[in-house]
Amino acid sequence: MTRTPMRQPRFSRRKLLALGGAGAAGLLGTALVLRASASSSSEASAITTAAGQTLVEVPADPSFVFAADLSNNHGAGEASAVDSPYWLGAYEVSNAQYKSFLDESSRSAPSYWDGADYPSGKGEHPVLHVSLEDAEAYCDWLTGQADGWTFRIPTEAEWENAARGPEAYTYPWGNAAGTTYTSGALTSNYNYNAVCAAYYLANHGSTEATYNNENSTRYGESEPISDIIAVTSTGGVTGWIDHSTWTGFVYTDVFDELTASGGNTSAVGAYPDGVSSYGAYDMAGNCFEWTSSIITATNGAEAGQEVNAVRGGSWYATGRSCTTSYRGEGRDGSGGYPTVGIRVAADQS
């Protein structure tokens, strides 16, 4: 989508911090209840550390078939054999980890960083605005740090195989989202758009947000956030975005300031009950993750284009986009995006 310059004054970084939008500590506040203990269903056969990356072992599945096709027709997915076992990052790559790479690289820092430094308080949040080329360069750098290991970006089939687990779960932890919204508090196993909506409703519902896209039918108008978004009892969000009228929370100055600071990510591993059967965290939500597989996208601005598949949903995404089977999202590998990060795969020689 095209964003036009704002005519209304933007919030300063200080005001944004006051709203809680620049870090997880603010957005994981009274509007969100994290379940306290890790899932007891974790079946990770092995865990190890190489080049500073915590890795979990995922078995091969030569008969692997995607749960859905690229148009999300369940039962219509194609076969894509996963012939060998592999290792997968237990966590998404964090800003702090990526900074160690940048300190030894000539590559540019993500656009939401302040020069060579990531936003204060976000060292353990997933790095965003990294292209596939950046991600592959990061993997090459990791490979140079650990003898006997080759790091790479997983294929789409490897990603889904690891996320679904041996029981072919709808979510990494099971078949039910388990999300509830009661008395202004959201209980969730993962970070998706309801987490952001619930926070702003609980803490800044009276804050005025201004529609700032010139295509909007309400361009320049302001109204309280509580009049824009709502969360249902099961964690659905209304008023998040309306592409036909260019309205909704996404088309406001408050949202633009949030994305400029790195979005509503949470620290990697902050949702212990969202862990997958093999021991990987945040495979639902927080940020989409690059894969090395080329698809013809069916969703979003990239629909109809040959791009790299991204999987897992994000802090921006709906709950449906965060399921283990959801497909059709893709991005041009040369670009960086405010909802896309990195999870590495690795092979041991």
Coordinates of C-alpha atoms in Angstrom, one line a residue:
M1 CA 0.0 0.0 0.0
T2 CA 1.1 3.6 -0.5
R3 CA 1.4 5.9 2.5
T4 CA 1.3 9.6 1.9
P5 CA 3.0 12.2 4.0
M6 CA 1.0 13.3 7.1
R7 CA -0.4 16.8 7.3
Q8 CA -1.3 16.4 11.0
P9 CA 1.5 16.7 13.5
R10 CA 3.1 13.4 14.3
F11 CA 3.6 12.2 17.9
S12 CA 7.1 12.7 19.2
R13 CA 9.2 9.7 20.3
R14 CA 8.7 10.9 23.9
K15 CA 4.9 10.9 23.4
L16 CA 5.0 7.5 21.8
L17 CA 7.0 6.1 24.7
A18 CA 4.4 7.5 27.0
L19 CA 1.8 5.6 25.1
G20 CA 3.7 2.4 25.6
G21 CA 4.2 1.8 21.9
A22 CA 7.9 1.6 21.7
G23 CA 8.6 -1.5 23.7
A24 CA 7.2 -4.7 25.0
A25 CA 7.2 -3.7 28.6
G26 CA 4.4 -1.2 27.8
L27 CA 2.4 -3.3 25.4
L28 CA 2.6 -6.4 27.6
G29 CA 0.8 -4.5 30.4
T30 CA -2.6 -4.7 32.0
A31 CA -4.3 -5.6 28.7
L32 CA -2.4 -8.9 28.4
V33 CA -2.2 -11.9 30.7
L34 CA 0.6 -14.3 29.8
R35 CA 0.1 -17.9 30.8
A36 CA 2.8 -18.6 33.3
S37 CA 4.2 -22.1 32.5
A38 CA 5.6 -23.6 29.4
S39 CA 3.5 -26.2 27.6
S40 CA 4.0 -29.7 28.9
S41 CA 3.5 -31.1 25.4
S42 CA 7.0 -30.2 24.2
E43 CA 8.5 -33.2 22.5
A44 CA 11.8 -31.8 21.4
S45 CA 14.2 -34.7 20.9
A46 CA 17.3 -32.6 21.2
I47 CA 18.4 -29.0 21.9
T48 CA 21.9 -27.5 21.4
T49 CA 23.6 -24.2 20.9
A50 CA 25.9 -23.2 18.0
A51 CA 27.2 -19.7 17.1
G52 CA 25.0 -18.3 19.9
Q53 CA 21.9 -19.8 18.4
T54 CA 19.7 -22.1 20.5
L55 CA 18.6 -24.9 18.1
V56 CA 16.0 -27.6 18.4
E57 CA 16.1 -30.8 16.3
V58 CA 13.2 -31.5 13.9
P59 CA 12.8 -34.9 12.3
A60 CA 12.5 -35.6 8.6
D61 CA 9.2 -36.3 7.0
P62 CA 9.6 -37.7 3.5
S63 CA 5.8 -37.9 3.1
F64 CA 5.2 -34.3 4.2
V65 CA 2.2 -32.6 2.5
F66 CA 1.2 -29.0 3.2
A67 CA -2.1 -28.8 5.1
A68 CA -3.5 -26.3 2.5
D69 CA -2.7 -24.9 -0.9
L70 CA -1.6 -21.3 -1.5
S71 CA -5.2 -20.2 -1.5
N72 CA -5.7 -21.8 1.9
N73 CA -8.0 -24.6 0.7
H74 CA -7.4 -27.2 3.4
G75 CA -6.7 -30.7 2.2
A76 CA -5.5 -29.3 -1.1
G77 CA -1.8 -28.8 -0.2
E78 CA 1.0 -30.2 -2.4
A79 CA 3.5 -32.8 -1.3
S80 CA 7.0 -31.4 -0.5
A81 CA 9.2 -34.1 1.0
V82 CA 11.4 -33.1 4.0
D83 CA 14.0 -35.8 3.4
S84 CA 16.5 -35.1 6.2
P85 CA 16.3 -34.1 9.9
Y86 CA 17.4 -30.5 10.5
W87 CA 17.9 -28.0 13.3
L88 CA 15.8 -24.9 13.7
G89 CA 16.2 -21.8 15.8
A90 CA 14.3 -22.1 19.0
Y91 CA 13.8 -18.3 18.9
E92 CA 13.5 -15.7 16.2
V93 CA 16.8 -13.8 15.7
S94 CA 16.9 -10.8 18.1
N95 CA 18.0 -7.2 17.5
A96 CA 20.9 -7.8 19.8
Q97 CA 22.0 -10.9 17.9
Y98 CA 21.7 -9.1 14.6
K99 CA 23.7 -6.1 15.9
S100 CA 26.7 -8.5 16.6
F101 CA 26.6 -9.4 12.9
L102 CA 26.3 -5.7 11.8
D103 CA 29.3 -4.8 14.0
E104 CA 31.4 -7.0 11.7
S105 CA 29.5 -6.3 8.4
S106 CA 29.1 -3.5 5.9
R107 CA 25.3 -4.0 5.7
S108 CA 22.9 -1.2 6.8
A109 CA 21.0 -1.3 10.0
P110 CA 17.2 -1.8 10.0
S111 CA 15.4 1.5 9.3
Y112 CA 13.8 1.7 12.7
W113 CA 17.1 1.6 14.5
D114 CA 18.8 4.8 15.6
G115 CA 21.9 4.6 13.5
A116 CA 23.8 1.5 14.6
D117 CA 21.7 1.0 17.7
Y118 CA 18.4 -0.8 18.1
P119 CA 15.6 0.9 20.1
S120 CA 16.1 1.0 23.8
G121 CA 14.6 -2.0 25.5
K122 CA 14.2 -4.0 22.3
G123 CA 17.5 -6.0 22.4
E124 CA 15.6 -9.2 22.9
H125 CA 12.9 -8.4 20.4
P126 CA 13.0 -10.0 16.9
V127 CA 14.9 -8.0 14.3
L128 CA 12.7 -6.6 11.5
H129 CA 13.2 -4.7 8.3
V130 CA 15.8 -7.2 7.1
S131 CA 15.7 -8.5 3.5
L132 CA 16.1 -12.1 2.6
E133 CA 19.6 -11.1 1.3
D134 CA 20.4 -9.7 4.7
A135 CA 19.1 -12.9 6.4
E136 CA 21.2 -15.1 4.2
A137 CA 24.3 -13.0 4.9
Y138 CA 23.6 -13.4 8.6
C139 CA 23.4 -17.1 8.2
D140 CA 26.7 -17.1 6.3
W141 CA 28.2 -15.1 9.2
L142 CA 26.9 -17.7 11.7
T143 CA 28.4 -20.5 9.7
G144 CA 31.8 -18.9 10.0
Q145 CA 31.3 -18.8 13.8
A146 CA 30.8 -22.6 14.4
D147 CA 32.8 -25.4 13.0
G148 CA 30.7 -28.3 11.6
W149 CA 27.5 -26.2 11.2
T150 CA 25.9 -24.7 8.1
F151 CA 23.3 -22.1 8.8
R152 CA 20.6 -21.2 6.3
I153 CA 17.0 -20.0 5.9
P154 CA 14.5 -22.9 6.2
T155 CA 12.3 -23.9 3.3
E156 CA 8.5 -23.4 3.6
A157 CA 8.0 -27.1 4.0
E158 CA 10.6 -27.3 6.8
W159 CA 8.9 -24.3 8.5
E160 CA 5.5 -25.9 8.5
N161 CA 6.8 -29.3 9.4
A162 CA 8.4 -27.8 12.5
A163 CA 5.4 -25.6 13.4
R164 CA 2.7 -28.3 13.0
G165 CA 4.6 -31.0 14.8
P166 CA 3.8 -34.7 14.8
E167 CA 0.1 -34.1 15.6
A168 CA -0.3 -31.7 12.8
Y169 CA -1.6 -29.0 15.1
T170 CA -3.5 -25.9 14.0
Y171 CA -1.4 -23.8 16.3
P172 CA 2.1 -24.8 17.4
W173 CA 0.8 -25.7 20.8
G174 CA -2.5 -27.4 19.8
N175 CA -5.7 -27.1 17.9
A176 CA -7.3 -24.3 19.9
A177 CA -6.2 -20.7 20.1
G178 CA -7.2 -20.5 23.7
T179 CA -7.5 -16.7 23.4
T180 CA -10.0 -14.8 25.6
Y181 CA -10.8 -11.1 26.1
T182 CA -12.7 -10.4 29.3
S183 CA -13.1 -7.1 31.3
G184 CA -10.5 -5.4 29.2
A185 CA -7.8 -8.1 29.6
L186 CA -6.5 -10.3 26.8
T187 CA -5.2 -13.8 27.6
S188 CA -3.2 -15.2 24.7
N189 CA -0.6 -17.8 23.8
Y190 CA 0.9 -15.5 21.1
N191 CA 1.5 -11.9 20.0
Y192 CA -0.9 -10.8 17.2
N193 CA -3.0 -7.8 16.4
A194 CA -5.4 -8.3 19.3
V195 CA -2.5 -7.8 21.8
C196 CA -1.8 -4.3 20.3
A197 CA -5.6 -3.5 20.2
A198 CA -6.2 -4.6 23.7
Y199 CA -3.3 -2.6 25.1
Y200 CA -4.4 0.6 23.5
L201 CA -8.0 0.1 24.5
A202 CA -7.0 -0.6 28.1
N203 CA -4.5 2.2 28.5
H204 CA -5.2 4.8 25.8
G205 CA -8.7 4.4 24.6
S206 CA -9.4 8.1 24.9
T207 CA -6.2 9.1 22.9
E208 CA -7.2 10.8 19.6
A209 CA -5.8 9.1 16.5
T210 CA -5.8 11.0 13.2
Y211 CA -6.5 9.3 9.8
N212 CA -3.4 10.3 7.8
N213 CA -3.7 8.7 4.4
E214 CA -4.9 11.1 1.6
N215 CA -6.9 8.3 0.1
S216 CA -8.9 7.9 3.3
T217 CA -12.6 8.9 3.3
R218 CA -11.9 10.5 6.7
Y219 CA -8.5 12.0 5.9
G220 CA -7.4 14.5 8.6
E221 CA -10.2 13.6 11.0
S222 CA -9.5 12.4 14.5
E223 CA -11.4 10.2 17.0
P224 CA -10.6 8.3 20.1
I225 CA -8.9 4.9 19.7
S226 CA -11.8 3.3 21.5
D227 CA -14.1 4.5 18.7
I228 CA -11.9 2.9 16.1
I229 CA -11.0 -0.6 17.3
A230 CA -12.7 -3.3 19.4
V231 CA -11.8 -6.8 20.5
T232 CA -14.2 -9.7 20.7
S233 CA -14.5 -12.2 23.5
T234 CA -12.4 -14.7 21.6
G235 CA -9.7 -12.2 20.5
G236 CA -10.9 -11.1 17.1
V237 CA -10.3 -7.4 16.2
T238 CA -12.7 -5.1 14.5
G239 CA -11.7 -1.7 13.1
W240 CA -8.1 -2.8 12.5
I241 CA -8.0 -1.9 8.8
D242 CA -10.5 -1.2 6.0
H243 CA -8.7 -1.2 2.6
S244 CA -11.9 0.0 0.8
T245 CA -12.1 3.3 2.8
W246 CA -8.5 3.6 4.0
T247 CA -9.7 3.7 7.5
G248 CA -9.2 1.7 10.7
F249 CA -6.4 1.8 13.2
V250 CA -3.7 1.0 10.7
Y251 CA -4.4 4.2 8.7
T252 CA -3.7 6.5 11.7
D253 CA -0.8 8.5 13.0
V254 CA -0.6 6.5 16.2
F255 CA -0.1 3.3 14.2
D256 CA 2.6 4.9 12.0
E257 CA 4.5 6.0 15.0
L258 CA 4.3 2.4 16.3
T259 CA 5.7 0.9 13.2
A260 CA 8.5 3.5 13.0
S261 CA 9.7 2.3 16.4
G262 CA 9.8 -1.3 15.4
G263 CA 6.1 -2.3 15.9
N264 CA 4.4 -4.1 18.7
T265 CA 6.9 -7.0 19.0
S266 CA 7.5 -8.8 22.2
A267 CA 10.8 -10.3 23.5
V268 CA 11.5 -13.6 21.8
G269 CA 10.2 -16.5 23.9
A270 CA 7.9 -14.2 26.0
Y271 CA 4.9 -16.6 25.4
P272 CA 5.9 -19.9 27.0
D273 CA 2.6 -21.6 26.3
G274 CA 3.1 -20.8 22.6
V275 CA 6.0 -23.3 22.3
S276 CA 5.8 -25.9 19.6
S277 CA 6.0 -29.6 20.0
Y278 CA 9.7 -29.5 19.1
G279 CA 10.5 -26.7 21.4
A280 CA 10.4 -23.6 19.1
Y281 CA 8.9 -20.3 20.4
D282 CA 6.9 -17.7 18.5
M283 CA 6.1 -19.8 15.5
A284 CA 2.7 -18.1 15.8
G285 CA 2.8 -14.3 15.8
N286 CA 5.5 -11.7 16.8
C287 CA 6.9 -11.6 13.3
F288 CA 6.6 -13.3 10.0
E289 CA 9.7 -15.4 9.1
W290 CA 11.5 -15.6 5.8
T291 CA 11.7 -18.9 4.0
S292 CA 13.9 -19.8 1.0
S293 CA 10.9 -21.1 -1.0
I294 CA 9.5 -19.1 -4.0
I295 CA 5.7 -19.0 -4.3
T296 CA 3.2 -17.0 -6.3
A297 CA 1.6 -14.9 -3.5
T298 CA -2.2 -15.0 -3.1
N299 CA -2.5 -12.4 -0.3
G300 CA -1.7 -8.7 0.2
A301 CA 0.1 -6.3 -2.1
E302 CA 2.3 -9.1 -3.4
A303 CA -0.7 -11.2 -4.8
G304 CA 0.2 -12.6 -8.2
Q305 CA 3.9 -12.0 -7.8
E306 CA 6.7 -14.6 -7.5
V307 CA 8.2 -13.9 -4.1
N308 CA 9.6 -15.7 -1.1
A309 CA 7.1 -17.3 1.2
V310 CA 6.9 -15.8 4.8
R311 CA 5.2 -17.8 7.5
G312 CA 3.9 -17.6 11.0
G313 CA 2.0 -14.3 11.2
S314 CA 3.1 -11.3 13.2
W315 CA 2.2 -8.6 15.7
Y316 CA 0.2 -7.0 12.9
A317 CA -1.6 -10.1 11.7
T318 CA -5.0 -11.6 12.4
G319 CA -5.2 -14.8 14.4
R320 CA -6.0 -16.8 11.2
S321 CA -2.7 -15.6 9.7
C322 CA -0.8 -17.1 12.7
T323 CA -2.0 -20.7 12.2
T324 CA 0.5 -23.3 11.2
S325 CA -1.2 -24.0 7.9
Y326 CA -1.8 -20.4 6.7
R327 CA -0.1 -19.8 3.3
G328 CA 0.0 -17.3 0.5
E329 CA 2.0 -14.5 2.2
G330 CA 5.2 -13.6 0.4
R331 CA 7.7 -10.8 0.1
D332 CA 10.3 -9.7 -2.4
G333 CA 13.6 -10.9 -1.0
S334 CA 15.3 -7.7 -1.8
G335 CA 13.1 -5.7 0.6
G336 CA 12.8 -5.1 4.3
Y337 CA 9.4 -5.1 6.0
P338 CA 8.1 -4.0 9.4
T339 CA 6.5 -7.4 10.1
V340 CA 9.2 -9.8 8.8
G341 CA 12.2 -11.2 10.6
I342 CA 14.4 -14.3 10.7
R343 CA 14.4 -17.8 12.2
V344 CA 17.5 -19.8 11.1
A345 CA 17.8 -23.4 10.1
A346 CA 21.0 -25.4 10.5
D347 CA 22.6 -28.6 9.3
Q348 CA 25.4 -30.4 11.2
S349 CA 28.2 -32.1 9.3

